PDB file of C-alpha atoms and ligand atoms in Angstrom:
ATOM      1  CA  UNK V 933     331.535  -5.749  90.312  1.00  0.00           C
ATOM      2  CA  UNK V 934     330.056  -2.826  88.395  1.00  0.00           C
ATOM      3  CA  UNK V 935     327.270  -3.753  86.003  1.00  0.00           C
ATOM      4  CA  UNK V 936     327.678  -2.824  82.351  1.00  0.00           C
ATOM      5  CA  UNK V 937     323.896  -3.046  81.896  1.00  0.00           C
ATOM      6  CA  UNK V 938     321.100  -3.280  84.432  1.00  0.00           C
ATOM      7  CA  UNK V 939     318.004  -4.663  82.716  1.00  0.00           C
ATOM      8  CA  UNK V 940     314.489  -5.659  83.725  1.00  0.00           C
ATOM      9  CA  UNK V 941     315.248  -9.337  84.365  1.00  0.00           C
ATOM     10  CA  UNK V 942     319.040  -9.580  84.236  1.00  0.00           C
ATOM     11  CA  UNK V 943     322.233  -7.716  84.995  1.00  0.00           C
ATOM     12  CA  UNK V 944     325.260  -7.865  82.711  1.00  0.00           C
ATOM     13  CA  UNK V 945     328.790  -7.703  84.082  1.00  0.00           C
ATOM     14  CA  UNK V 946     332.116  -7.634  82.241  1.00  0.00           C
ATOM     15  CA  UNK V 947     333.428 -11.192  81.849  1.00  0.00           C
ATOM     16  CA  UNK V 948     336.873 -12.510  82.808  1.00  0.00           C
ATOM     17  CA  UNK V 949     338.143 -12.407  79.211  1.00  0.00           C
ATOM     18  CA  UNK V 950     337.880  -9.720  76.527  1.00  0.00           C
ATOM     19  CA  UNK V 951     334.564  -9.757  74.643  1.00  0.00           C
ATOM     20  CA  UNK V 952     332.824 -11.858  77.297  1.00  0.00           C
ATOM     21  CA  UNK V 953     329.961 -10.953  79.626  1.00  0.00           C
ATOM     22  CA  UNK V 954     328.427 -12.478  82.727  1.00  0.00           C
ATOM     23  CA  UNK V 955     324.651 -12.734  82.433  1.00  0.00           C
ATOM     24  CA  UNK V 956     323.134 -12.720  85.948  1.00  0.00           C
ATOM     25  CA  UNK V 957     319.435 -13.383  86.470  1.00  0.00           C
ATOM     26  CA  UNK V 958     317.300 -11.388  88.909  1.00  0.00           C
ATOM     27  CA  UNK V 959     314.227 -12.633  90.733  1.00  0.00           C
ATOM     28  CA  UNK V 960     312.056  -9.905  89.202  1.00  0.00           C
ATOM     29  CA  UNK V 961     309.344 -10.318  86.593  1.00  0.00           C
ATOM     30  CA  UNK V 962     307.964  -7.510  84.452  1.00  0.00           C
ATOM     31  CA  UNK V 963     305.120  -7.441  81.940  1.00  0.00           C
ATOM     32  CA  UNK V 964     303.273  -4.967  79.749  1.00  0.00           C
ATOM     33  CA  UNK V 965     306.398  -2.900  78.989  1.00  0.00           C
ATOM     34  CA  UNK V 966     307.384  -3.006  82.701  1.00  0.00           C
ATOM     35  CA  UNK V 967     304.073  -1.461  83.830  1.00  0.00           C
ATOM     36  CA  UNK V 968     303.685  -4.548  85.988  1.00  0.00           C
ATOM     37  CA  UNK V 969     306.584  -5.700  88.183  1.00  0.00           C
ATOM     38  CA  UNK V 970     307.099  -8.173  91.053  1.00  0.00           C
ATOM     39  CA  UNK V 971     309.782 -10.256  92.742  1.00  0.00           C
ATOM     40  CA  UNK V 972     309.675 -14.061  92.940  1.00  0.00           C
ATOM     41  CA  UNK V 973     312.315 -15.808  95.077  1.00  0.00           C
ATOM     42  CA  UNK V 974     314.065 -18.623  93.108  1.00  0.00           C
ATOM     43  CA  UNK V 975     312.894 -17.315  89.714  1.00  0.00           C
ATOM     44  CA  UNK V 976     316.419 -16.197  88.739  1.00  0.00           C
ATOM     45  CA  UNK V 977     317.963 -19.551  89.613  1.00  0.00           C
ATOM     46  CA  UNK V 978     315.281 -21.435  87.672  1.00  0.00           C
ATOM     47  CA  UNK V 979     315.542 -19.214  84.571  1.00  0.00           C
ATOM     48  CA  UNK V 980     319.336 -19.511  84.619  1.00  0.00           C
ATOM     49  CA  UNK V 981     319.294 -23.316  84.898  1.00  0.00           C
ATOM     50  CA  UNK V 982     316.676 -23.620  82.131  1.00  0.00           C
ATOM     51  CA  UNK V 983     318.482 -21.136  79.839  1.00  0.00           C
ATOM     52  CA  UNK V 984     321.859 -22.848  80.246  1.00  0.00           C
ATOM     53  CA  UNK V 985     320.401 -26.269  79.474  1.00  0.00           C
ATOM     54  CA  UNK V 986     318.516 -24.988  76.393  1.00  0.00           C
ATOM     55  CA  UNK V 987     321.560 -23.181  74.971  1.00  0.00           C
ATOM     56  CA  UNK V 988     323.522 -26.433  75.493  1.00  0.00           C
ATOM     57  CA  UNK V 989     320.755 -28.383  73.735  1.00  0.00           C
ATOM     58  CA  UNK V 990     320.869 -26.025  70.733  1.00  0.00           C
ATOM     59  CA  UNK V 991     324.669 -26.269  70.560  1.00  0.00           C
ATOM     60  CA  UNK V 992     324.394 -30.074  70.576  1.00  0.00           C
ATOM     61  CA  UNK V 993     322.030 -29.717  67.585  1.00  0.00           C
ATOM     62  CA  UNK V 994     324.549 -27.578  65.680  1.00  0.00           C
ATOM     63  CA  UNK V 995     323.205 -24.130  66.589  1.00  0.00           C
ATOM     64  CA  UNK V 996     325.860 -22.045  68.337  1.00  0.00           C
ATOM     65  CA  UNK V 997     324.888 -19.049  70.497  1.00  0.00           C
ATOM     66  CA  UNK V 998     326.489 -16.472  72.788  1.00  0.00           C
ATOM     67  CA  UNK V 999     326.428 -19.051  75.631  1.00  0.00           C
ATOM     68  CA  UNK V1000     329.823 -20.316  76.823  1.00  0.00           C
ATOM     69  CA  UNK V1001     329.155 -22.029  80.178  1.00  0.00           C
ATOM     70  CA  UNK V1002     327.191 -21.886  83.397  1.00  0.00           C
ATOM     71  CA  UNK V1003     329.046 -19.941  86.093  1.00  0.00           C
ATOM     72  CA  UNK V1004     326.798 -20.104  89.162  1.00  0.00           C
ATOM     73  CA  UNK V1005     323.205 -20.750  90.248  1.00  0.00           C
ATOM     74  CA  UNK V1006     322.180 -17.361  88.898  1.00  0.00           C
ATOM     75  CA  UNK V1007     324.630 -16.655  86.084  1.00  0.00           C
ATOM     76  CA  UNK V1008     326.302 -17.833  82.898  1.00  0.00           C
ATOM     77  CA  UNK V1009     329.262 -16.698  80.819  1.00  0.00           C
ATOM     78  CA  UNK V1010     328.616 -15.507  77.257  1.00  0.00           C
ATOM     79  CA  UNK V1011     330.299 -13.912  74.275  1.00  0.00           C
ATOM     80  CA  UNK V1012     329.664 -10.190  74.298  1.00  0.00           C
ATOM     81  CA  UNK V1013     327.690  -9.162  71.235  1.00  0.00           C
ATOM     82  CA  UNK V1014     326.173  -6.004  69.885  1.00  0.00           C
ATOM     83  CA  UNK V1015     322.480  -6.703  70.325  1.00  0.00           C
ATOM     84  CA  UNK V1016     320.359  -6.150  67.196  1.00  0.00           C
ATOM     85  CA  UNK V1017     317.327  -4.264  68.559  1.00  0.00           C
ATOM     86  CA  UNK V1018     314.798  -6.793  67.237  1.00  0.00           C
ATOM     87  CA  UNK V1019     312.507  -9.085  69.173  1.00  0.00           C
ATOM     88  CA  UNK V1020     312.311 -12.114  66.900  1.00  0.00           C
ATOM     89  CA  UNK V1021     309.079 -13.982  67.615  1.00  0.00           C
ATOM     90  CA  UNK V1022     308.334 -17.494  66.333  1.00  0.00           C
ATOM     91  CA  UNK V1023     304.779 -18.728  66.752  1.00  0.00           C
ATOM     92  CA  UNK V1024     303.597 -22.336  66.511  1.00  0.00           C
ATOM     93  CA  UNK V1025     300.131 -21.445  67.805  1.00  0.00           C
ATOM     94  CA  UNK V1026     298.242 -18.182  68.194  1.00  0.00           C
ATOM     95  CA  UNK V1027     298.065 -16.582  71.622  1.00  0.00           C
ATOM     96  CA  UNK V1028     298.737 -13.184  73.161  1.00  0.00           C
ATOM     97  CA  UNK V1029     298.979 -10.055  71.009  1.00  0.00           C
ATOM     98  CA  UNK V1030     298.387 -11.774  67.640  1.00  0.00           C
ATOM     99  CA  UNK V1031     294.935 -13.026  68.662  1.00  0.00           C
ATOM    100  CA  UNK V1032     293.844  -9.429  69.305  1.00  0.00           C
ATOM    101  CA  UNK V1033     295.738  -7.855  66.401  1.00  0.00           C
ATOM    102  CA  UNK V1034     294.454 -10.236  63.715  1.00  0.00           C
ATOM    103  CA  UNK V1035     291.386 -11.803  65.332  1.00  0.00           C
ATOM    104  CA  UNK V1036     292.874 -15.309  65.269  1.00  0.00           C
ATOM    105  CA  UNK V1037     291.402 -17.756  67.829  1.00  0.00           C
ATOM    106  CA  UNK V1038     293.704 -18.645  70.739  1.00  0.00           C
ATOM    107  CA  UNK V1039     295.433 -21.975  70.148  1.00  0.00           C
ATOM    108  CA  UNK V1040     295.087 -21.990  66.342  1.00  0.00           C
ATOM    109  CA  UNK V1041     298.186 -23.672  64.860  1.00  0.00           C
ATOM    110  CA  UNK V1042     300.545 -22.002  62.374  1.00  0.00           C
ATOM    111  CA  UNK V1043     301.976 -24.474  59.871  1.00  0.00           C
ATOM    112  CA  UNK V1044     304.672 -23.485  58.933  1.00  0.00           C
ATOM    113  CA  UNK V1045     305.570 -21.533  62.075  1.00  0.00           C
ATOM    114  CA  UNK V1046     304.960 -17.785  61.847  1.00  0.00           C
ATOM    115  CA  UNK V1047     307.883 -15.375  62.198  1.00  0.00           C
ATOM    116  CA  UNK V1048     307.446 -11.775  63.361  1.00  0.00           C
ATOM    117  CA  UNK V1049     309.790  -8.920  64.179  1.00  0.00           C
ATOM    118  CA  UNK V1050     309.249  -6.251  66.806  1.00  0.00           C
ATOM    119  CA  UNK V1051     311.422  -3.194  67.397  1.00  0.00           C
ATOM    120  CA  UNK V1052     313.126  -3.659  70.799  1.00  0.00           C
ATOM    121  CA  UNK V1053     312.351  -0.167  72.097  1.00  0.00           C
ATOM    122  CA  UNK V1054     310.722   0.399  75.487  1.00  0.00           C
ATOM    123  CA  UNK V1055     309.853   4.079  74.748  1.00  0.00           C
ATOM    124  CA  UNK V1056     308.030   3.020  71.538  1.00  0.00           C
ATOM    125  CA  UNK V1057     306.383  -0.032  73.176  1.00  0.00           C
ATOM    126  CA  UNK V1058     308.104  -2.649  70.955  1.00  0.00           C
ATOM    127  CA  UNK V1059     306.104  -2.043  67.726  1.00  0.00           C
ATOM    128  CA  UNK V1060     305.644  -4.715  65.026  1.00  0.00           C
ATOM    129  CA  UNK V1061     308.012  -4.248  62.059  1.00  0.00           C
ATOM    130  CA  UNK V1062     307.928  -5.316  58.406  1.00  0.00           C
ATOM    131  CA  UNK V1063     311.166  -6.323  56.688  1.00  0.00           C
ATOM    132  CA  UNK V1064     311.193  -2.991  54.840  1.00  0.00           C
ATOM    133  CA  UNK V1065     311.023  -1.141  58.173  1.00  0.00           C
ATOM    134  CA  UNK V1066     314.040  -3.124  59.367  1.00  0.00           C
ATOM    135  CA  UNK V1067     316.042  -2.094  56.289  1.00  0.00           C
ATOM    136  CA  UNK V1068     314.791   1.520  56.407  1.00  0.00           C
ATOM    137  CA  UNK V1069     315.862   1.801  60.064  1.00  0.00           C
ATOM    138  CA  UNK V1070     319.184   0.133  59.228  1.00  0.00           C
ATOM    139  CA  UNK V1071     318.689  -2.501  61.955  1.00  0.00           C
ATOM    140  CA  UNK V1072     320.023  -5.391  59.843  1.00  0.00           C
ATOM    141  CA  UNK V1073     321.130  -6.133  56.271  1.00  0.00           C
ATOM    142  CA  UNK V1074     319.260  -8.579  54.025  1.00  0.00           C
ATOM    143  CA  UNK V1075     321.905 -11.244  54.647  1.00  0.00           C
ATOM    144  CA  UNK V1076     321.814 -10.685  58.406  1.00  0.00           C
ATOM    145  CA  UNK V1077     318.023 -10.900  58.445  1.00  0.00           C
ATOM    146  CA  UNK V1078     318.088 -14.135  56.427  1.00  0.00           C
ATOM    147  CA  UNK V1079     320.609 -15.568  58.905  1.00  0.00           C
ATOM    148  CA  UNK V1080     318.413 -14.486  61.840  1.00  0.00           C
ATOM    149  CA  UNK V1081     315.327 -16.096  60.275  1.00  0.00           C
ATOM    150  CA  UNK V1082     317.125 -19.381  59.597  1.00  0.00           C
ATOM    151  CA  UNK V1083     318.552 -19.578  63.126  1.00  0.00           C
ATOM    152  CA  UNK V1084     315.232 -18.655  64.747  1.00  0.00           C
ATOM    153  CA  UNK V1085     313.354 -21.360  62.826  1.00  0.00           C
ATOM    154  CA  UNK V1086     316.051 -23.940  63.523  1.00  0.00           C
ATOM    155  CA  UNK V1087     315.974 -23.109  67.244  1.00  0.00           C
ATOM    156  CA  UNK V1088     312.177 -23.394  67.245  1.00  0.00           C
ATOM    157  CA  UNK V1089     312.325 -26.840  65.620  1.00  0.00           C
ATOM    158  CA  UNK V1090     314.878 -28.187  68.104  1.00  0.00           C
ATOM    159  CA  UNK V1091     313.156 -26.675  71.150  1.00  0.00           C
ATOM    160  CA  UNK V1092     309.697 -27.767  70.013  1.00  0.00           C
ATOM    161  CA  UNK V1093     310.767 -31.392  69.574  1.00  0.00           C
ATOM    162  CA  UNK V1094     312.584 -31.360  72.905  1.00  0.00           C
ATOM    163  CA  UNK V1095     309.605 -29.950  74.841  1.00  0.00           C
ATOM    164  CA  UNK V1096     307.195 -32.350  73.110  1.00  0.00           C
ATOM    165  CA  UNK V1097     309.150 -35.207  74.723  1.00  0.00           C
ATOM    166  CA  UNK V1098     308.502 -33.536  78.097  1.00  0.00           C
ATOM    167  CA  UNK V1099     304.767 -33.329  77.311  1.00  0.00           C
ATOM    168  CA  UNK V1100     305.009 -29.569  76.877  1.00  0.00           C
ATOM    169  CA  UNK V1101     303.645 -27.711  73.848  1.00  0.00           C
ATOM    170  CA  UNK V1102     305.973 -24.881  72.736  1.00  0.00           C
ATOM    171  CA  UNK V1103     303.456 -22.227  71.686  1.00  0.00           C
ATOM    172  CA  UNK V1104     305.711 -19.282  70.805  1.00  0.00           C
ATOM    173  CA  UNK V1105     309.007 -17.650  71.776  1.00  0.00           C
ATOM    174  CA  UNK V1106     311.000 -14.411  71.621  1.00  0.00           C
ATOM    175  CA  UNK V1107     314.642 -14.503  70.568  1.00  0.00           C
ATOM    176  CA  UNK V1108     317.289 -11.797  70.523  1.00  0.00           C
ATOM    177  CA  UNK V1109     320.310 -11.911  68.239  1.00  0.00           C
ATOM    178  CA  UNK V1110     323.606 -10.072  68.363  1.00  0.00           C
ATOM    179  CA  UNK V1111     326.655  -9.455  66.242  1.00  0.00           C
ATOM    180  CA  UNK V1112     330.212 -10.379  67.190  1.00  0.00           C
ATOM    181  CA  UNK V1113     333.109  -8.023  66.314  1.00  0.00           C
ATOM    182  CA  UNK V1114     333.769 -10.149  63.187  1.00  0.00           C
ATOM    183  CA  UNK V1115     330.165  -9.855  62.008  1.00  0.00           C
ATOM    184  CA  UNK V1116     328.886 -13.285  63.047  1.00  0.00           C
ATOM    185  CA  UNK V1117     325.192 -13.413  64.028  1.00  0.00           C
ATOM    186  CA  UNK V1118     324.679 -15.225  67.344  1.00  0.00           C
ATOM    187  CA  UNK V1119     321.539 -16.140  69.246  1.00  0.00           C
ATOM    188  CA  UNK V1120     321.809 -14.205  72.541  1.00  0.00           C
ATOM    189  CA  UNK V1121     319.954 -13.164  75.694  1.00  0.00           C
ATOM    190  CA  UNK V1122     318.022 -15.961  77.469  1.00  0.00           C
ATOM    191  CA  UNK V1123     315.722 -18.878  76.665  1.00  0.00           C
ATOM    192  CA  UNK V1124     313.443 -19.446  79.643  1.00  0.00           C
ATOM    193  CA  UNK V1125     309.751 -19.476  80.614  1.00  0.00           C
ATOM    194  CA  UNK V1126     310.066 -15.658  80.575  1.00  0.00           C
ATOM    195  CA  UNK V1127     310.684 -15.776  76.796  1.00  0.00           C
ATOM    196  CA  UNK V1128     308.918 -19.015  75.781  1.00  0.00           C
ATOM    197  CA  UNK V1129     305.213 -19.776  75.979  1.00  0.00           C
ATOM    198  CA  UNK V1130     304.839 -23.317  77.243  1.00  0.00           C
ATOM    199  CA  UNK V1131     301.551 -25.169  77.702  1.00  0.00           C
ATOM    200  CA  UNK V1132     301.186 -28.479  79.465  1.00  0.00           C
ATOM    201  CA  UNK V1133     300.360 -30.815  76.547  1.00  0.00           C
ATOM    202  CA  UNK V1134     297.493 -32.446  78.430  1.00  0.00           C
ATOM    203  CA  UNK V1135     295.870 -29.714  80.540  1.00  0.00           C
ATOM    204  CA  UNK V1136     296.870 -26.768  78.234  1.00  0.00           C
ATOM    205  CA  UNK V1137     297.779 -24.810  81.384  1.00  0.00           C
ATOM    206  CA  UNK V1138     300.483 -22.163  81.034  1.00  0.00           C
ATOM    207  CA  UNK V1139     303.936 -22.970  82.438  1.00  0.00           C
ATOM    208  CA  UNK V1140     305.390 -19.542  81.599  1.00  0.00           C
ATOM    209  CA  UNK V1141     305.224 -15.805  82.304  1.00  0.00           C
ATOM    210  CA  UNK V1142     301.559 -15.623  81.202  1.00  0.00           C
ATOM    211  CA  UNK V1143     300.868 -16.794  84.783  1.00  0.00           C
ATOM    212  CA  UNK V1144     302.208 -13.418  85.912  1.00  0.00           C
ATOM    213  CA  UNK V1145     300.767 -11.400  82.989  1.00  0.00           C
ATOM    214  CA  UNK V1146     297.292 -12.823  83.535  1.00  0.00           C
ATOM    215  CA  UNK V1147     297.534 -13.531  87.283  1.00  0.00           C
ATOM    216  CA  UNK V1148     296.577 -17.190  86.939  1.00  0.00           C
ATOM    217  CA  UNK V1149     298.556 -19.169  89.517  1.00  0.00           C
ATOM    218  CA  UNK V1150     301.978 -19.469  91.069  1.00  0.00           C
ATOM    219  CA  UNK V1151     304.807 -18.544  88.710  1.00  0.00           C
ATOM    220  CA  UNK V1152     307.630 -20.237  90.611  1.00  0.00           C
ATOM    221  CA  UNK V1153     305.699 -23.516  90.942  1.00  0.00           C
ATOM    222  CA  UNK V1154     305.236 -23.565  87.148  1.00  0.00           C
ATOM    223  CA  UNK V1155     308.865 -22.653  86.363  1.00  0.00           C
ATOM    224  CA  UNK V1156     309.993 -25.351  88.799  1.00  0.00           C
ATOM    225  CA  UNK V1157     307.740 -27.866  87.024  1.00  0.00           C
ATOM    226  CA  UNK V1158     309.429 -27.026  83.704  1.00  0.00           C
ATOM    227  CA  UNK V1159     312.860 -27.423  85.368  1.00  0.00           C
ATOM    228  CA  UNK V1160     311.739 -30.732  86.937  1.00  0.00           C
ATOM    229  CA  UNK V1161     310.679 -32.190  83.581  1.00  0.00           C
ATOM    230  CA  UNK V1162     314.034 -31.032  82.141  1.00  0.00           C
ATOM    231  CA  UNK V1163     315.817 -32.997  84.890  1.00  0.00           C
ATOM    232  CA  UNK V1164     317.227 -29.868  86.548  1.00  0.00           C
ATOM    233  CA  UNK V1165     315.605 -30.018  90.002  1.00  0.00           C
TER     234      UNK V1165
HETATM  235  N1  LIG L 344     325.757 -11.624  74.932  1.00  0.00           N
HETATM  236  C1  LIG L 344     325.258 -10.407  75.129  1.00  0.00           C
HETATM  237  N2  LIG L 344     326.029  -9.307  74.931  1.00  0.00           N
HETATM  238  C2  LIG L 344     325.520  -8.060  75.131  1.00  0.00           C
HETATM  239  N3  LIG L 344     324.262  -7.804  75.523  1.00  0.00           N
HETATM  240  C3  LIG L 344     323.453  -8.858  75.747  1.00  0.00           C
HETATM  241  C4  LIG L 344     323.904 -10.206  75.549  1.00  0.00           C
HETATM  242  N4  LIG L 344     322.876 -11.042  75.826  1.00  0.00           N
HETATM  243  C5  LIG L 344     321.835 -10.262  76.173  1.00  0.00           C
HETATM  244  N5  LIG L 344     322.159  -8.952  76.126  1.00  0.00           N
HETATM  245  C6  LIG L 344     321.309  -7.800  76.471  1.00  0.00           C
HETATM  246  O1  LIG L 344     321.361  -7.679  77.903  1.00  0.00           O
HETATM  247  C7  LIG L 344     320.112  -7.321  78.432  1.00  0.00           C
HETATM  248  C8  LIG L 344     319.659  -8.397  79.404  1.00  0.00           C
HETATM  249  O2  LIG L 344     318.907  -7.913  80.439  1.00  0.00           O
HETATM  250  P1  LIG L 344     317.308  -7.816  80.441  1.00  0.00           P
HETATM  251  O3  LIG L 344     316.927  -7.737  81.860  1.00  0.00           O
HETATM  252  O4  LIG L 344     316.707  -8.864  79.577  1.00  0.00           O
HETATM  253  O5  LIG L 344     317.178  -6.392  79.735  1.00  0.00           O
HETATM  254  P2  LIG L 344     315.942  -5.624  79.104  1.00  0.00           P
HETATM  255  O6  LIG L 344     315.326  -4.866  80.232  1.00  0.00           O
HETATM  256  O7  LIG L 344     316.623  -4.745  78.090  1.00  0.00           O
HETATM  257  O8  LIG L 344     315.043  -6.675  78.482  1.00  0.00           O
HETATM  258  C9  LIG L 344     319.153  -7.188  77.257  1.00  0.00           C
HETATM  259  O9  LIG L 344     319.001  -5.829  76.885  1.00  0.00           O
HETATM  260  C10 LIG L 344     319.840  -7.976  76.146  1.00  0.00           C
HETATM  261  O10 LIG L 344     319.528  -7.459  74.866  1.00  0.00           O
HETATM  262 MG1  LIG L 345     315.023  -8.668  78.333  1.00  0.00          MG
END
């Protein structure tokens, strides 16, 4: 099969029906705008299993997405969308870039959750955007942005409650949204420890890609621990 897109963590193939795609996970991890890159056997399988289960969880809570069904250990079937080039970040606690940008102590809670937008552009280094930038660049309309905000906050609420039951604190997350040919806004891409920050509720240890970013332990062991608590392995 010829890929229609070869990304940093996944490859997209044309699906079996019109307007569908196969999302196939790789074993690679990248960080710092792909300055840092490595391969971790089993990572793709774990991210796929976790993503599929989380998209199913959201659907069961009334939030549809591009996800249709799991296809194999490393892939799922999805509705093809036109990706809106925004990284939609929801933060329940401060960590990562926001602690440096605004001088907020790591771990400080945000109540209500904080929503940020970044321009999904590797050449520009994914800069932070205000709403007026989004409209000036023509990335989304006011109605589309409102829809994106509502879905992102709803997904955060469902995921946060779910992970709390697994004794995992959902710290923050990055979502991508896309548009279907009839203009519907759908949550897309993946939901995995590559795109979520997850801390063990007791020890506060990272169970996500920060292990790779900050070189603090074994990434696959942590991803497998998340999958184990989710009942997947
Ligand atoms: N349902 C979809 N339809 C079309 N494109 C999608 C869909 N879901 C995700 N994508 C895009 O496919 C790519 C997935 O591969 P990834 O390795 O994450 O790429 P990137 O290097 O751009 O982050 C992303 O660019 C993402 O925006
Ligand atoms: Mg990506």
